[in-house]
mmCIF file of C-alpha atoms in Angstrom:
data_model
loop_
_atom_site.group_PDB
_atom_site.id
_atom_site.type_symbol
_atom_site.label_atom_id
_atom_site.label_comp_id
_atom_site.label_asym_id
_atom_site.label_seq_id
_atom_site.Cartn_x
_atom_site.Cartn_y
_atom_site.Cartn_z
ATOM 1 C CA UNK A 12 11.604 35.352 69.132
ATOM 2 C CA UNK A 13 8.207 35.752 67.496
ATOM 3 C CA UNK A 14 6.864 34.718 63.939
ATOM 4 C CA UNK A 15 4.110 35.336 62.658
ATOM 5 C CA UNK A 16 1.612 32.443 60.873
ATOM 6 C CA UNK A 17 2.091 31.529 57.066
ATOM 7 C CA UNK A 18 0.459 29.517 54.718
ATOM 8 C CA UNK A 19 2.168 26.126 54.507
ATOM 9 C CA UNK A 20 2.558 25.007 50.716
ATOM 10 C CA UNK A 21 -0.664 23.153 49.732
ATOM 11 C CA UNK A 22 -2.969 24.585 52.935
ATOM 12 C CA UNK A 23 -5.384 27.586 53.397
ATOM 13 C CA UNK A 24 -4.817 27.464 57.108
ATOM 14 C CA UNK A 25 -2.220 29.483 58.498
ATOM 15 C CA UNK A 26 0.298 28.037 59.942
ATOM 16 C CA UNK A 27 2.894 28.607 62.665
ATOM 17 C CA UNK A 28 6.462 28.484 60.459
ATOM 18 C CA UNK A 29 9.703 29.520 61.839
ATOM 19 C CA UNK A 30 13.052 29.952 60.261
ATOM 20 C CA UNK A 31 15.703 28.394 61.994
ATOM 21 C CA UNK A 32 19.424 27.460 61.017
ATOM 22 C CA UNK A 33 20.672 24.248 60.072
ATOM 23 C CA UNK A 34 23.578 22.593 60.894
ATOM 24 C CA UNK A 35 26.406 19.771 60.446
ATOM 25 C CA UNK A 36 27.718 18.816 63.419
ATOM 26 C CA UNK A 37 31.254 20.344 62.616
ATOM 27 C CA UNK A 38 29.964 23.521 61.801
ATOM 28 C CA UNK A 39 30.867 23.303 58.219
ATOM 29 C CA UNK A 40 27.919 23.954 56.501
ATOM 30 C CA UNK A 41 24.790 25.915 57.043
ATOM 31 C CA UNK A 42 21.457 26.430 55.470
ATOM 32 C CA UNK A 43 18.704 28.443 56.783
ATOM 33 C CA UNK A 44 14.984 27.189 55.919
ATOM 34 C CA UNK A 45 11.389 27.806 57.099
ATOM 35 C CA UNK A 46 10.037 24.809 58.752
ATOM 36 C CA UNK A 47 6.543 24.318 60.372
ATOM 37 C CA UNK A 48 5.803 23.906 63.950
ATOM 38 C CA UNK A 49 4.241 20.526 64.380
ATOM 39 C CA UNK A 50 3.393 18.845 67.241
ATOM 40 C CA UNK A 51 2.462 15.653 65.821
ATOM 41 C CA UNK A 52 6.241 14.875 65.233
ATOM 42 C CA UNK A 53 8.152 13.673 68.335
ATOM 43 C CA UNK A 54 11.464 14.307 66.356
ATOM 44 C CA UNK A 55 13.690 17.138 66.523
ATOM 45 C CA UNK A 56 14.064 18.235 62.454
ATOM 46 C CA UNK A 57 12.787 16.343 59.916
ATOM 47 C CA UNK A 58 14.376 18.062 56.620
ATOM 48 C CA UNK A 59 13.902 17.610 52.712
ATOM 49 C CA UNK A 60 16.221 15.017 51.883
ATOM 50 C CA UNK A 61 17.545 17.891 49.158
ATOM 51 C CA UNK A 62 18.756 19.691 52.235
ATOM 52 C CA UNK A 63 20.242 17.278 54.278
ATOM 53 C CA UNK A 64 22.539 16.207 50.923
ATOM 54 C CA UNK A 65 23.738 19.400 50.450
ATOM 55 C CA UNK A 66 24.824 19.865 54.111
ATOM 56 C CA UNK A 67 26.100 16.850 53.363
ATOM 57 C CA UNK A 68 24.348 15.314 56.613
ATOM 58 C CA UNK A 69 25.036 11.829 54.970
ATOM 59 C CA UNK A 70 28.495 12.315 56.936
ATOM 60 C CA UNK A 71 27.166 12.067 60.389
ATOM 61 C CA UNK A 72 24.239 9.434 59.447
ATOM 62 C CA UNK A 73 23.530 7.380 62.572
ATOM 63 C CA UNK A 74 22.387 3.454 63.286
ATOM 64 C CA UNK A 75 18.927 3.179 64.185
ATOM 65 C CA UNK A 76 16.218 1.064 63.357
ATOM 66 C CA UNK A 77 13.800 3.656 63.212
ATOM 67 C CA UNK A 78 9.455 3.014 63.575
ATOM 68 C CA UNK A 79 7.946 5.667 61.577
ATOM 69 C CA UNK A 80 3.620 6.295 62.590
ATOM 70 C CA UNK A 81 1.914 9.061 60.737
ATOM 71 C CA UNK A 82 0.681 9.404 57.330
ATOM 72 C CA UNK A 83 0.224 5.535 56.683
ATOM 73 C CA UNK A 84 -1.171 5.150 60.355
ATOM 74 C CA UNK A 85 -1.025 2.118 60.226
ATOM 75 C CA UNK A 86 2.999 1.434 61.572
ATOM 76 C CA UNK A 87 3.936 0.693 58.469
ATOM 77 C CA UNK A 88 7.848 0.398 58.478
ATOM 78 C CA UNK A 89 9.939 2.437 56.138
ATOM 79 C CA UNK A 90 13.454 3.620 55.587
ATOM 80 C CA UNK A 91 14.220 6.696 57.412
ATOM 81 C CA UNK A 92 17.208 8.121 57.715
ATOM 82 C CA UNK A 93 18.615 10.336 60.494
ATOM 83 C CA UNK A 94 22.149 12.361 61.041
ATOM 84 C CA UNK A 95 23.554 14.119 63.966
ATOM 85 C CA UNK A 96 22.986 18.080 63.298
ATOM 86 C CA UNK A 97 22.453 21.268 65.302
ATOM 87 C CA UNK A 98 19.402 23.583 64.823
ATOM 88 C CA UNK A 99 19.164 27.435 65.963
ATOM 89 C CA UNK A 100 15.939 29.832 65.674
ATOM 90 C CA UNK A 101 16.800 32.838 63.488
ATOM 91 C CA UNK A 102 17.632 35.417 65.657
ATOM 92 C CA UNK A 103 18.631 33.228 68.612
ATOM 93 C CA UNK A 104 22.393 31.713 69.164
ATOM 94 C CA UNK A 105 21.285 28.513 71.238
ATOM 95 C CA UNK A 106 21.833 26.156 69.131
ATOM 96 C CA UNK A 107 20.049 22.294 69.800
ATOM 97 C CA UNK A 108 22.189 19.118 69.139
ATOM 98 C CA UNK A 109 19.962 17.629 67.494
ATOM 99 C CA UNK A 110 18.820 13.871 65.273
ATOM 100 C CA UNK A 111 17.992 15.137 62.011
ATOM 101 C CA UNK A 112 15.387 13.052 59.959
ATOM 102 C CA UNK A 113 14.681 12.608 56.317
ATOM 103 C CA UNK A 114 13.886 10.058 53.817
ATOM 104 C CA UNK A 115 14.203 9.814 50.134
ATOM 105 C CA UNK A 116 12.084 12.170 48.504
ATOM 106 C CA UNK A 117 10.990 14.373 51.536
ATOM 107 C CA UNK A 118 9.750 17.574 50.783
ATOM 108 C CA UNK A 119 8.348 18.891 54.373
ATOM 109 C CA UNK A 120 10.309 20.627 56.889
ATOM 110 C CA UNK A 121 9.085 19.938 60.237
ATOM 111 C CA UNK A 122 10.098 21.129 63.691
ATOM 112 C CA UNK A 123 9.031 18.372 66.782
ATOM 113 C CA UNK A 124 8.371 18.328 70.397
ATOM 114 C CA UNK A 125 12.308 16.760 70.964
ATOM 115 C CA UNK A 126 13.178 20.470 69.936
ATOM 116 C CA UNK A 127 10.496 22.253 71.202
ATOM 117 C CA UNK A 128 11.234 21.244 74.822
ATOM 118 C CA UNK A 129 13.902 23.165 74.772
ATOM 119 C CA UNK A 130 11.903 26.411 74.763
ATOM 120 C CA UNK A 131 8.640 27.557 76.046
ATOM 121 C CA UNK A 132 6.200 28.125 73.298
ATOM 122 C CA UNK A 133 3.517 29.950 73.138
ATOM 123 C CA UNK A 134 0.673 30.128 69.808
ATOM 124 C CA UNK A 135 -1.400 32.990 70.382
ATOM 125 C CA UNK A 136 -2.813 35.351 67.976
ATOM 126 C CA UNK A 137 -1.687 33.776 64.915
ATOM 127 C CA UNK A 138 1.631 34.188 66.084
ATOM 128 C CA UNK A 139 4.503 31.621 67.506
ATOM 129 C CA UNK A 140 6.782 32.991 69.964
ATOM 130 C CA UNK A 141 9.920 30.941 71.081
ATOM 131 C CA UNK A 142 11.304 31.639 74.513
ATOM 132 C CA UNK A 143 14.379 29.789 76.251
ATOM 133 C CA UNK A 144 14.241 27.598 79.186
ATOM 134 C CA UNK A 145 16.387 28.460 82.094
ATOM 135 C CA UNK B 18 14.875 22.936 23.717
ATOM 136 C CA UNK B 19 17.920 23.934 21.609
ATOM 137 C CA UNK B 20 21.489 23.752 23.199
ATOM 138 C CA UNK B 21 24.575 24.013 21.757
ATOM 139 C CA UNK B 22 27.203 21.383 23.475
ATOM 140 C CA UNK B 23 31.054 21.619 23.054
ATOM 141 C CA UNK B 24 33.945 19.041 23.130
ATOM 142 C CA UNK B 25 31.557 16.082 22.867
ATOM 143 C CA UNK B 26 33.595 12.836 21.619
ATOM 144 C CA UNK B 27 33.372 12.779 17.651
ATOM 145 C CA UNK B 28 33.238 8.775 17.602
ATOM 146 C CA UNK B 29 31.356 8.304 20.517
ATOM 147 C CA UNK B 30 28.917 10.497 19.414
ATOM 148 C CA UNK B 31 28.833 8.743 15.774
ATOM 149 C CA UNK B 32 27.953 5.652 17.678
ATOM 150 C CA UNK B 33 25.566 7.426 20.166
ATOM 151 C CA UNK B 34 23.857 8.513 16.940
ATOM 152 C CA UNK B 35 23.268 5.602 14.919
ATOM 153 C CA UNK B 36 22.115 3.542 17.881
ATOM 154 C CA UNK B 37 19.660 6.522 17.859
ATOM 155 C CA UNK B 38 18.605 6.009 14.230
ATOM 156 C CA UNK B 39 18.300 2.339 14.540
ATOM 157 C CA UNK B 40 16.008 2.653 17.728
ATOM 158 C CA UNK B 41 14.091 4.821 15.673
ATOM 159 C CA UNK B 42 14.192 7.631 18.148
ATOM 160 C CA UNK B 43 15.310 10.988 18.103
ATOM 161 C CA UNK B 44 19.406 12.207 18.809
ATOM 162 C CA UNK B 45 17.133 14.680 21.260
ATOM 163 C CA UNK B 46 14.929 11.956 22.865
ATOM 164 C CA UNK B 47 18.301 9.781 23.206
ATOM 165 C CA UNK B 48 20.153 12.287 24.696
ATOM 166 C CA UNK B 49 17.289 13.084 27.272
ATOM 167 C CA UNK B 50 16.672 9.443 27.998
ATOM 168 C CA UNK B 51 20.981 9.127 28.892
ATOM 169 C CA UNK B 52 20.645 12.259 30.906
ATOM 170 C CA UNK B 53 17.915 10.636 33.184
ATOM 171 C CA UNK B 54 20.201 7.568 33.320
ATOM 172 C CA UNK B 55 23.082 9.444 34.757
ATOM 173 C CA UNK B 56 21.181 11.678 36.984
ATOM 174 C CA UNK B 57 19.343 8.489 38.435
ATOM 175 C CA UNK B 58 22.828 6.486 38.912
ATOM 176 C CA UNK B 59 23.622 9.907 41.172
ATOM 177 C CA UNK B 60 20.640 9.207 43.178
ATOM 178 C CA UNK B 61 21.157 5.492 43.445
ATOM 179 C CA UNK B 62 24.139 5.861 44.920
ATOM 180 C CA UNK B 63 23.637 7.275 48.570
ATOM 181 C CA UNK B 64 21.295 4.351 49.014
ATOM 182 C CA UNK B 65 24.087 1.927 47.808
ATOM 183 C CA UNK B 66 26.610 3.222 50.504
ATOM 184 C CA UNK B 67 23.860 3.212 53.269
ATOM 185 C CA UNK B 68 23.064 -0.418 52.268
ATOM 186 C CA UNK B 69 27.048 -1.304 52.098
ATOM 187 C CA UNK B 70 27.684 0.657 55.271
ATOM 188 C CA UNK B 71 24.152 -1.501 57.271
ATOM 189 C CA UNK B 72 25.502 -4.440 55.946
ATOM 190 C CA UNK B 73 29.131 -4.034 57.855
ATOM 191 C CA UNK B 74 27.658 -2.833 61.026
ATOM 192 C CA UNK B 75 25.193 -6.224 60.826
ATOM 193 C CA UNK B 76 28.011 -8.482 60.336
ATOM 194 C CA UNK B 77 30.089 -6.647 63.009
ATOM 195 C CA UNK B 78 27.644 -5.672 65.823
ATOM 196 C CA UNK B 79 27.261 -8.816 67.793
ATOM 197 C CA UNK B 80 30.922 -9.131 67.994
ATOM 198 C CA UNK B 81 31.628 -5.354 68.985
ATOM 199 C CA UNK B 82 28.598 -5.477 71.808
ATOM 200 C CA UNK B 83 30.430 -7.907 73.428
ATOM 201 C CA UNK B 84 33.759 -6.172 73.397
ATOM 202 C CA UNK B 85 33.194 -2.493 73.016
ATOM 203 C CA UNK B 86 29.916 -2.101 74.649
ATOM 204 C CA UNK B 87 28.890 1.683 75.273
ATOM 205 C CA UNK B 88 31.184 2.887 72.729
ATOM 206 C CA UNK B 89 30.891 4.263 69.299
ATOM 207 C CA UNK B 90 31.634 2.980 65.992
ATOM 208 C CA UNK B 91 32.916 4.905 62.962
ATOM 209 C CA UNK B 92 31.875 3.321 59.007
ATOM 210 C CA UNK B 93 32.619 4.898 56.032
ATOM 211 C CA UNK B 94 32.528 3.283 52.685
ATOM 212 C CA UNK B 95 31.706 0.389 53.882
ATOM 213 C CA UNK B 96 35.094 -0.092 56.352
ATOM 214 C CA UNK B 97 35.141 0.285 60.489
ATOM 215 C CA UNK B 98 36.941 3.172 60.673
ATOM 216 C CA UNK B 99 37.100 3.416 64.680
ATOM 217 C CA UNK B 100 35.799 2.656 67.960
ATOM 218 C CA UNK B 101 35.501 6.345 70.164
ATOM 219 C CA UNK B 102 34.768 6.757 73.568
ATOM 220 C CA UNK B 103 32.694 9.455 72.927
ATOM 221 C CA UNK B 104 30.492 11.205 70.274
ATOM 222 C CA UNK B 105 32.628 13.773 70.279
ATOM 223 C CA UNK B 106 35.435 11.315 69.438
ATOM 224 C CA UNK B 107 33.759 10.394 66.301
ATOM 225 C CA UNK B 108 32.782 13.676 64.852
ATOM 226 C CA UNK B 109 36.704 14.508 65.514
ATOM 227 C CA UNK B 110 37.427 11.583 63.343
ATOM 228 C CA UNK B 111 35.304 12.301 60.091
ATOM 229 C CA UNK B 112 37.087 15.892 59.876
ATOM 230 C CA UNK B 113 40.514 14.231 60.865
ATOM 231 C CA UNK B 114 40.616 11.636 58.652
ATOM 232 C CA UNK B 115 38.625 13.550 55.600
ATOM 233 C CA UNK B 116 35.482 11.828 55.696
ATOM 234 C CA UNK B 117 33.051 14.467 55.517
ATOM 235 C CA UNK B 118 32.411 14.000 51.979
ATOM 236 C CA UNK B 119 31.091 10.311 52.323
ATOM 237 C CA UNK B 120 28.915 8.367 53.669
ATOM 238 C CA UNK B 121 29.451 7.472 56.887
ATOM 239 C CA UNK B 122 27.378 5.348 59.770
ATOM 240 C CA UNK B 123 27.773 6.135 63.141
ATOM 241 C CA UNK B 124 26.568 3.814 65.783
ATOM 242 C CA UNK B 125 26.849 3.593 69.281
ATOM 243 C CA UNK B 126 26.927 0.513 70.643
ATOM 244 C CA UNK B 127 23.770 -0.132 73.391
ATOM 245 C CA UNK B 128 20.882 -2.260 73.121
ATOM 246 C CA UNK B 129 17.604 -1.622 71.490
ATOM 247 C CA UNK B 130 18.691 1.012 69.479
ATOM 248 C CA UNK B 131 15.341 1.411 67.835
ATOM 249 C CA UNK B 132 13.495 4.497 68.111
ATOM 250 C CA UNK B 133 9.379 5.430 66.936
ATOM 251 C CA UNK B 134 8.607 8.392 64.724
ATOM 252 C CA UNK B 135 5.303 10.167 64.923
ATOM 253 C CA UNK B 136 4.814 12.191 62.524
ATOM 254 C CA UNK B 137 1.157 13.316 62.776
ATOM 255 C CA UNK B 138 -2.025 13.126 59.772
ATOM 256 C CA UNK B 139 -1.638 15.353 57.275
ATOM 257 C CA UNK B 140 -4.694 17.217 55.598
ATOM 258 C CA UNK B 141 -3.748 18.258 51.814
ATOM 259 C CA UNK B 142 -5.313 20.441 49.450
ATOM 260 C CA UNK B 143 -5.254 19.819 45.665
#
């Protein structure tokens, strides 16, 4: 599965963004959304919070006391919240069990390393190309 | 802008109205400050459950380590719904008892169940 690079919202620099399926663990609901490759974020989806309400993800919210480093570098501690989900690249039918992370007020849709091991990946050429692990 | 709005309470709005007038604001500004209300009260209330939900899995934990280590807990609404074997167990339970409309808490019942983010430096453009 290749994609080629976009330009995230608010960036000049392309980008490697995939589309991939969301979602609940039952299989209920579904939404499909662009999310960025980023390697910064040892997660396995972070979502907009608007997306994980209306897969109602607040369901299958799990109990974690949860550290969040990045943007306020300094380890500050905030509320994040996280659900059990699944998460399939458009185009492929593996779908990842996967901990699903937003907060209030999210906007970015990020796909991390705890999803990415799952496949080989490979940027090259301004493209992203996704392929499965044996 | 200009809406037209059917089947709104004649007395209620009287009163809506003259509060209005004796706030010296506008039926329009009134109307849009109530509609922020509302919406916000909507928003508020996810985080309300979360908290009520935390708050029964604080009170219960300790108790449930000691009996029910390894295994999962179900809260919804605030109430222990379960204890499950198995995560499977639990997500069998929200569509079997019709909880996959609220807001539930799941927790499985090990030690340190803490886990670190990283979520990287991001460079914006304005």
């Amino acid at each position: 599965m290749r994609f080629p690079y976009r330009y995230p919202t608010n960036s000049s620099v392309l980008a490697p963004i995939i589309t991939i399926n969301v979602l609940d663990p039952l299989h209920m609901k579904t939404t499909e959304i662009r999310a960025l490759v980023d390697t910064g974020y040892d997660g396995h989806l972070l979502l907009p919070y608007s997306n994980f309400t209306s897969l109602q993800l607040e369901a299958f919210q799990i109990d974690e006391t949860i550290h969040v480093v990045g943007e306020s570098v300094t380890g500050e501690l905030f509320e994040m919240i996280s659900a059990f989900g699944n998460v399939n690249i458009k185009g492929d039918t593996q779908e990842v069990e996967s901990t699903i992370d937003t907060y209030v007020g999210n906007t970015e849709c990020l796909i991390g390393r705890s999803f990415l091991s799952h496949f080989k990946v490979i940027l090259e050429d301004e493209q992203v190309e996704f392929k499965r692990l044996k | 802008m200009s809406v037209l709005i059917r089947d709104i309470d004649k007395e209620l709005y009287k009163q809506f109205k003259a509060k209005a007038v004796m706030q010296g604001i506008k039926v329009g500004t009134a109307l849009t400050l109530a509609m922020e209300k509302w919406l916000k009260e909507d928003e508020d209330l996810p985080n309300l459950m979360r908290a009520k939900n935390k708050d029964t899995l604080k009170s219960i934990r300790n108790r449930m380590m000691t009996e029910h280590a390894g295994k999962w807990l179900l809260i919804s609404d605030g109430d222990l719904m379960g204890i499950y074997e198995t995560k499977q167990q639990v997500l069998e339970a929200i569509k079997e008892k019709h909880l996959v409309t609220k807001n539930n808490l799941i927790s499985h019942l090990q030690d340190n169940p803490e886990r670190t983010v990283r979520l990287g430096i991001r460079r914006r453009q304005y």
